[in-house]
Short mmCIF file of C-alpha atoms and ligand atoms in Angstrom, two decimals:
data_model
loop_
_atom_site.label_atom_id
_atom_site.label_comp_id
_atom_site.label_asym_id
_atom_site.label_seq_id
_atom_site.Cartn_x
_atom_site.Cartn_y
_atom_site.Cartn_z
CA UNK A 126 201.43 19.48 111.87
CA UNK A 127 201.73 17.13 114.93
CA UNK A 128 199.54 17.87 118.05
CA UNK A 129 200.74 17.39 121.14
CA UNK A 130 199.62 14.72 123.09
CA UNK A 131 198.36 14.56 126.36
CA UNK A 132 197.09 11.09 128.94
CA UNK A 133 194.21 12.06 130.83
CA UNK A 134 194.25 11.57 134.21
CA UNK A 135 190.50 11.21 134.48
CA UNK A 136 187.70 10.70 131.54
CA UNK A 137 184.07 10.20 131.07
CA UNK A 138 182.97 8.91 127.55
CA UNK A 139 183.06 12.21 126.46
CA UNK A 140 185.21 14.05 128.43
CA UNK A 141 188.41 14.13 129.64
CA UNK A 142 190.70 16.12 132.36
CA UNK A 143 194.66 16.84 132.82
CA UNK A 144 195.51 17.34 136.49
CA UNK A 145 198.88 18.07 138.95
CA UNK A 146 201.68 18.86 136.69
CA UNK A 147 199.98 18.14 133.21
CA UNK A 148 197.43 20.96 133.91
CA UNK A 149 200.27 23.28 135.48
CA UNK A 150 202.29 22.97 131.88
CA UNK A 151 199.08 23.49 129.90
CA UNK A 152 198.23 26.38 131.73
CA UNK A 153 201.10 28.40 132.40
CA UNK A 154 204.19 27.22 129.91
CA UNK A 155 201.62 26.45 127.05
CA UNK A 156 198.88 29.30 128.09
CA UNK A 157 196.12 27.13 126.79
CA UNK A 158 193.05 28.04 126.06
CA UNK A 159 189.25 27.02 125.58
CA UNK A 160 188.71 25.70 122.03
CA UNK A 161 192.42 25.07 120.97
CA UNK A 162 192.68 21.37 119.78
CA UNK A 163 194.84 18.50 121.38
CA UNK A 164 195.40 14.68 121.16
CA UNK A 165 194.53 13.15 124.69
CA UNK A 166 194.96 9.63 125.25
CA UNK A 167 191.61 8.46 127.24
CA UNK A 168 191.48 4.93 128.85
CA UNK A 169 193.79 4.02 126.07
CA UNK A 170 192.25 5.33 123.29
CA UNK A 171 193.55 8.25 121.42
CA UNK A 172 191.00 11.30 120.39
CA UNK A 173 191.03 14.97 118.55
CA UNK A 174 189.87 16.52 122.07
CA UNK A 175 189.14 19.94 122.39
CA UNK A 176 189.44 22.33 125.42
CA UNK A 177 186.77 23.45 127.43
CA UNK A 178 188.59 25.17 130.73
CA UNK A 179 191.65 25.75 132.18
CA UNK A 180 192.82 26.25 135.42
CA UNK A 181 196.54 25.65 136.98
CA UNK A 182 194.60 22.89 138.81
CA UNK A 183 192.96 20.85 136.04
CA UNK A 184 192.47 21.06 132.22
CA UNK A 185 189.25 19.91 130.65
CA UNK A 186 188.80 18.75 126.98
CA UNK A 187 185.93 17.39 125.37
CA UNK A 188 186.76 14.26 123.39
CA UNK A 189 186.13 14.20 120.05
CA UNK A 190 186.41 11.23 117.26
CA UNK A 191 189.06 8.28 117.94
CA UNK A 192 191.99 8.47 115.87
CA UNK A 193 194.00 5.48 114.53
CA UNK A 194 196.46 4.11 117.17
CA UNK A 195 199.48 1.93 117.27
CA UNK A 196 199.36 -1.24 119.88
CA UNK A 197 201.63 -2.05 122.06
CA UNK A 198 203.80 -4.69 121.05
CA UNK A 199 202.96 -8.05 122.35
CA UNK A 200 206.06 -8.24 124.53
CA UNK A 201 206.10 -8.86 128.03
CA UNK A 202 209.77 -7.99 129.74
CA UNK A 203 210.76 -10.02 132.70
CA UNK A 204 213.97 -7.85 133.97
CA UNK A 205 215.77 -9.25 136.64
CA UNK A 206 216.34 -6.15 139.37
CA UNK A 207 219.91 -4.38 139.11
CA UNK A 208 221.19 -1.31 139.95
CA UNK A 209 218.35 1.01 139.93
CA UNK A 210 219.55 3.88 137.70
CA UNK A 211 220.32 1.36 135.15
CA UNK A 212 216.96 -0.13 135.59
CA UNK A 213 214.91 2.63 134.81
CA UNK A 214 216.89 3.70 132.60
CA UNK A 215 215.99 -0.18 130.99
CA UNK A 216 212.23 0.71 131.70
CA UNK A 217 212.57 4.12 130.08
CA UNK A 218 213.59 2.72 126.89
CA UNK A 219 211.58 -0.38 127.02
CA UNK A 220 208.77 1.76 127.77
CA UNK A 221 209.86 4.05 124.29
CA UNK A 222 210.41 1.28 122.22
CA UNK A 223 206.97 -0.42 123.22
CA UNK A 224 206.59 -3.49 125.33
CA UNK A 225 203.34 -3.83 126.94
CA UNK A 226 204.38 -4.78 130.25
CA UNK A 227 207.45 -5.17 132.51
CA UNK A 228 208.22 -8.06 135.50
CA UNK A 229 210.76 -6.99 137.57
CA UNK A 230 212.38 -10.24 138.80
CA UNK A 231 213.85 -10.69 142.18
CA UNK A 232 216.35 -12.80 140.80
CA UNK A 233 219.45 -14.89 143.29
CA UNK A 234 221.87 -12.60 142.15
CA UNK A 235 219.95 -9.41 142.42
CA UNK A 236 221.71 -7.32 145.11
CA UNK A 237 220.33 -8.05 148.86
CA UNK A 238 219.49 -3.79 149.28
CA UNK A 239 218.15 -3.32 146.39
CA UNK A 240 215.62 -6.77 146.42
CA UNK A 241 214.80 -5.74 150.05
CA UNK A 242 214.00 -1.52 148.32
CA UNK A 243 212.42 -3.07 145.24
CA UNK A 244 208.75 -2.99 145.97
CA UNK A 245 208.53 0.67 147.04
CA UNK A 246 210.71 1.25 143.49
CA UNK A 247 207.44 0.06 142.11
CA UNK A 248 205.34 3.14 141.98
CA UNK A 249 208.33 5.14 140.67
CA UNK A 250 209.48 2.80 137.80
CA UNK A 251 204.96 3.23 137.27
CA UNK A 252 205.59 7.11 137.01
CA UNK A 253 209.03 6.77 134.44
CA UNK A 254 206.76 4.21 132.56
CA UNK A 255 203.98 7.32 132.43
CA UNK A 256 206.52 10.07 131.55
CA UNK A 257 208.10 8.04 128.53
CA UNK A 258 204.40 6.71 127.34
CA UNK A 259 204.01 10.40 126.89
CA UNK A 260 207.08 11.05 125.72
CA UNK A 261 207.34 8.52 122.99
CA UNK A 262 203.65 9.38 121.89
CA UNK A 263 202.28 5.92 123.07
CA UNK A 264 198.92 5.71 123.70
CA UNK A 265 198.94 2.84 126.70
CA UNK A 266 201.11 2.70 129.08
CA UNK A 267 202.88 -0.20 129.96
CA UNK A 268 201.67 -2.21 132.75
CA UNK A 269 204.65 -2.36 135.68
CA UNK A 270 204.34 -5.65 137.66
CA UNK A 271 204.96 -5.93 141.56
CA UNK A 272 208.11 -7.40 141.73
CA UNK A 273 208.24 -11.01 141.63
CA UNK A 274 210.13 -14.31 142.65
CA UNK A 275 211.11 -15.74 139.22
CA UNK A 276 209.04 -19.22 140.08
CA UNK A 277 206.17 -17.25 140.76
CA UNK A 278 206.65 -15.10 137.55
CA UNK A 279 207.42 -18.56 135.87
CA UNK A 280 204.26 -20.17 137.30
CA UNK A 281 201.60 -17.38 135.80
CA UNK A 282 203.57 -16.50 132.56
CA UNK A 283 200.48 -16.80 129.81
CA UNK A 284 202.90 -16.14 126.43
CA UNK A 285 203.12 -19.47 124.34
CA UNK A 286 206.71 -17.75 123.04
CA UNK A 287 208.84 -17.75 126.10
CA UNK A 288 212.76 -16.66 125.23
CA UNK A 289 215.44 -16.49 128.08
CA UNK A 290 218.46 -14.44 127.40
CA UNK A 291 221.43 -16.20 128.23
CA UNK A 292 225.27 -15.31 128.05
CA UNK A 293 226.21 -19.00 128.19
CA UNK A 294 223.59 -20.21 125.37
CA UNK A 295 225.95 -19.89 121.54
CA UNK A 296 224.05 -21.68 119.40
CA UNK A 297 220.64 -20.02 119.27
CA UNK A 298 220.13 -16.77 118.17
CA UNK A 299 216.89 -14.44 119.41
CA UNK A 300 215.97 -14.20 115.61
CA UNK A 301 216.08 -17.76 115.11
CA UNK A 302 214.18 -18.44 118.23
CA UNK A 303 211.59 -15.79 117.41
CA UNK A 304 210.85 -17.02 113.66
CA UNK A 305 210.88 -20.72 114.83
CA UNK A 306 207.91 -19.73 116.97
CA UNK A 307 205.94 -17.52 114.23
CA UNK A 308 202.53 -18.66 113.78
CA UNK A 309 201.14 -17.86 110.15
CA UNK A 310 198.51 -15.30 112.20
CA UNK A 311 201.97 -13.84 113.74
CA UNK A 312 202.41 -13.68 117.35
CA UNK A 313 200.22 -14.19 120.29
CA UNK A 314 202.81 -12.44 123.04
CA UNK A 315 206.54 -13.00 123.50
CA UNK A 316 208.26 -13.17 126.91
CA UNK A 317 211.58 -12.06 126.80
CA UNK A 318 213.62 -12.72 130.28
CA UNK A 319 216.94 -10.76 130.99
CA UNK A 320 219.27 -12.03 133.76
CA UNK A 321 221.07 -9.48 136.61
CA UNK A 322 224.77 -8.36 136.20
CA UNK A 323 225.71 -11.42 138.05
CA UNK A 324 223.68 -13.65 135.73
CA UNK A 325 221.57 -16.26 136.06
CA UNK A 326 221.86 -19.20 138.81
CA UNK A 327 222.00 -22.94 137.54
CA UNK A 328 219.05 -23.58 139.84
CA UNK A 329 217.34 -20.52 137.54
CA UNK A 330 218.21 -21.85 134.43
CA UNK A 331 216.66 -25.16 135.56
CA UNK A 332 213.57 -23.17 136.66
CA UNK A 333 213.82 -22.17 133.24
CA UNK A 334 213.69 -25.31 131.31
CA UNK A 335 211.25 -27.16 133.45
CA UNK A 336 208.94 -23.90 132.10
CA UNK A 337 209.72 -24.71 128.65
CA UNK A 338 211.77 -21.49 128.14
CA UNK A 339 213.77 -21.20 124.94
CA UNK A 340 217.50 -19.57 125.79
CA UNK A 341 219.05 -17.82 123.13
CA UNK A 342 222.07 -15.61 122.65
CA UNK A 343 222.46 -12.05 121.38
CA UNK A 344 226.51 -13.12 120.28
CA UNK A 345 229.37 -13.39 121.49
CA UNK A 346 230.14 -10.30 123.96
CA UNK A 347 228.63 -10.09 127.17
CA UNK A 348 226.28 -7.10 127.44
CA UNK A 349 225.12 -5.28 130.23
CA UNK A 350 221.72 -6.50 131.56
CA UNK A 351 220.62 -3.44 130.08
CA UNK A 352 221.60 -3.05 126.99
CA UNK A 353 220.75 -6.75 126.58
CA UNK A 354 217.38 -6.05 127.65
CA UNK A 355 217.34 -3.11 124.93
CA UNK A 356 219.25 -4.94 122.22
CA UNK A 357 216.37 -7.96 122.04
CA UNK A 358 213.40 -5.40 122.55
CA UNK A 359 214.57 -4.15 119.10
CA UNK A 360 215.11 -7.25 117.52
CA UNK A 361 212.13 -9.07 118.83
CA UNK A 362 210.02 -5.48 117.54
CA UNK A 363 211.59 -5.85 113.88
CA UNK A 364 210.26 -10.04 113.93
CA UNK A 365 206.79 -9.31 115.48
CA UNK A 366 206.30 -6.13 113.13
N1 SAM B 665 227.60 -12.47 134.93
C1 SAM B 665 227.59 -12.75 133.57
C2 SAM B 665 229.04 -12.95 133.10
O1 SAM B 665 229.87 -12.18 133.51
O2 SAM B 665 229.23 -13.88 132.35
C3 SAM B 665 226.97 -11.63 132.75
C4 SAM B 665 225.51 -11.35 132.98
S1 SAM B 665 224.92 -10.09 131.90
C5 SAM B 665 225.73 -8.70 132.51
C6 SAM B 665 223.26 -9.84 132.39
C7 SAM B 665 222.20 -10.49 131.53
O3 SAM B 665 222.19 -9.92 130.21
C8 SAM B 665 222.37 -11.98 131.28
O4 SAM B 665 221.88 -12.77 132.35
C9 SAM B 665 221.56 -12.19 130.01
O5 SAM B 665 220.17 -12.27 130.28
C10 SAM B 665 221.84 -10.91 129.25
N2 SAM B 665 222.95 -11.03 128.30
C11 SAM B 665 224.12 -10.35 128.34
N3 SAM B 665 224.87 -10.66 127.27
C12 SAM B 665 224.17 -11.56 126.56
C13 SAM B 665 224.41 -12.27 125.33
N4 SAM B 665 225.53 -12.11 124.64
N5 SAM B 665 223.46 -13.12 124.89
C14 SAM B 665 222.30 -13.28 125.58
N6 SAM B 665 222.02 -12.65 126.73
C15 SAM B 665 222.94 -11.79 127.21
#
């Protein structure tokens, strides 16, 4: 049967602890209890961890052996900022589906509010980032950047594959992109840049090619940011499997 799994809040070597609203569920929906066995996730590492206390406050385990993990995938989503239910909603399912980290862009087209509300967005797109590392069973979370210009982005981006989603690009598909970069030990780390609803500037897409950044299309119809951003996290996970 599968355990459930928990991500500590705090951990030792050999201990770990659930607090706020982790420990509340244990302890009163769950009614856990010393010596029942969990998985906890402890500074990224998953273990067999047992119980050793409970309180509504905070719920102690002691860790026992690591257990085999997935990674992350080596994909790091620069998503310029849109309408903010529709970016974490893209952060959700990014988050699900297993990227290891997420740039939200401050792109020329993002709306003026919502670049000027976008850094204090930052700790809450952190917590939906927590919530669906848990839920998906993940055990890392994905790493949320500050928000960034895209030059500065540009400037420290460190992955030698670097693929820009564009509505105007036709002849290169993300596939073809993706296995033209493949190196025979597979993939360093991908960046995958999505554009806001208004698209991408020319002055961007310049920005763009003076980084050497590949653009590529997902087809013919124009998808939401998105579900563009959704679309090439699962076909960029089926080429880097
Ligand atoms: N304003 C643009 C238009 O109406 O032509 C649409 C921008 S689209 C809503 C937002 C972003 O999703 C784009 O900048 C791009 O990164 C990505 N995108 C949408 N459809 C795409 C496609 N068919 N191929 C590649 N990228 C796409």
């Amino acid at each position: 049967m599968t355990r459930r799994r928990w991500i500590a809040d705090t951990w030792t070597a050999t201990t770990a602890s659930l607090t706020g609203d982790q420990a509340a569920h244990l302890a009163r929906v769950l009614r856990a209890e010393p010596g029942q066995i969990f998985d906890v996730v402890a500074g990224g590492f998953l273990h067999r961890a047992e119980v050793t206390s409970v309180s509504d406050k905070d719920v102690l385990f002691t860790l026992h052996e690591e257990l085999e993990a997935d990674a992350a995938l080596p994909l790091h989503l620069l998503l310029a900022i849109f309408k903010f239910d529709h970016m974490e909603w893209a952060i959700e399912k990014a988050t699900e589906l297993g990227v290891s980290r997420i740039t939200p862009i401050l792109a020329r087209r993002t709306e003026k509010h919502l670049a000027l509300a976008a850094p204090k967005r930052a700790e809450r797109w952190r917590r939906i980032a927590l919530e669906a590392s848990k839920q998906s069973r993940r055990t890392d979370i994905p790493e949320i950047a500050d928000p960034a210009t895209l030059k500065a982005a540009l400037e420290q981006e460190q992955s030698p594959t670097r693929i820009l989603l564009s509505e105007t690009e036709q002849a290169t598909p993300l596939s073809a992109a993706l296995a033209a970069s493949a190196r025979p030990t597979g993939y360093e780390s991908v960046a995958l840049a999505i554009g806001p609803e208004g698209g991408w500037t020319p002055e961007e897409m310049a920005i763009f090619t003076a980084n050497a950044w590949t653009p590529v299309t997902l087809g013919p119809r124009i998808l939401r940011a998105e579900t563009a951003a959704i679309a090439a996290i699962a076909i960029a996970s089926s080429c880097l499997a």
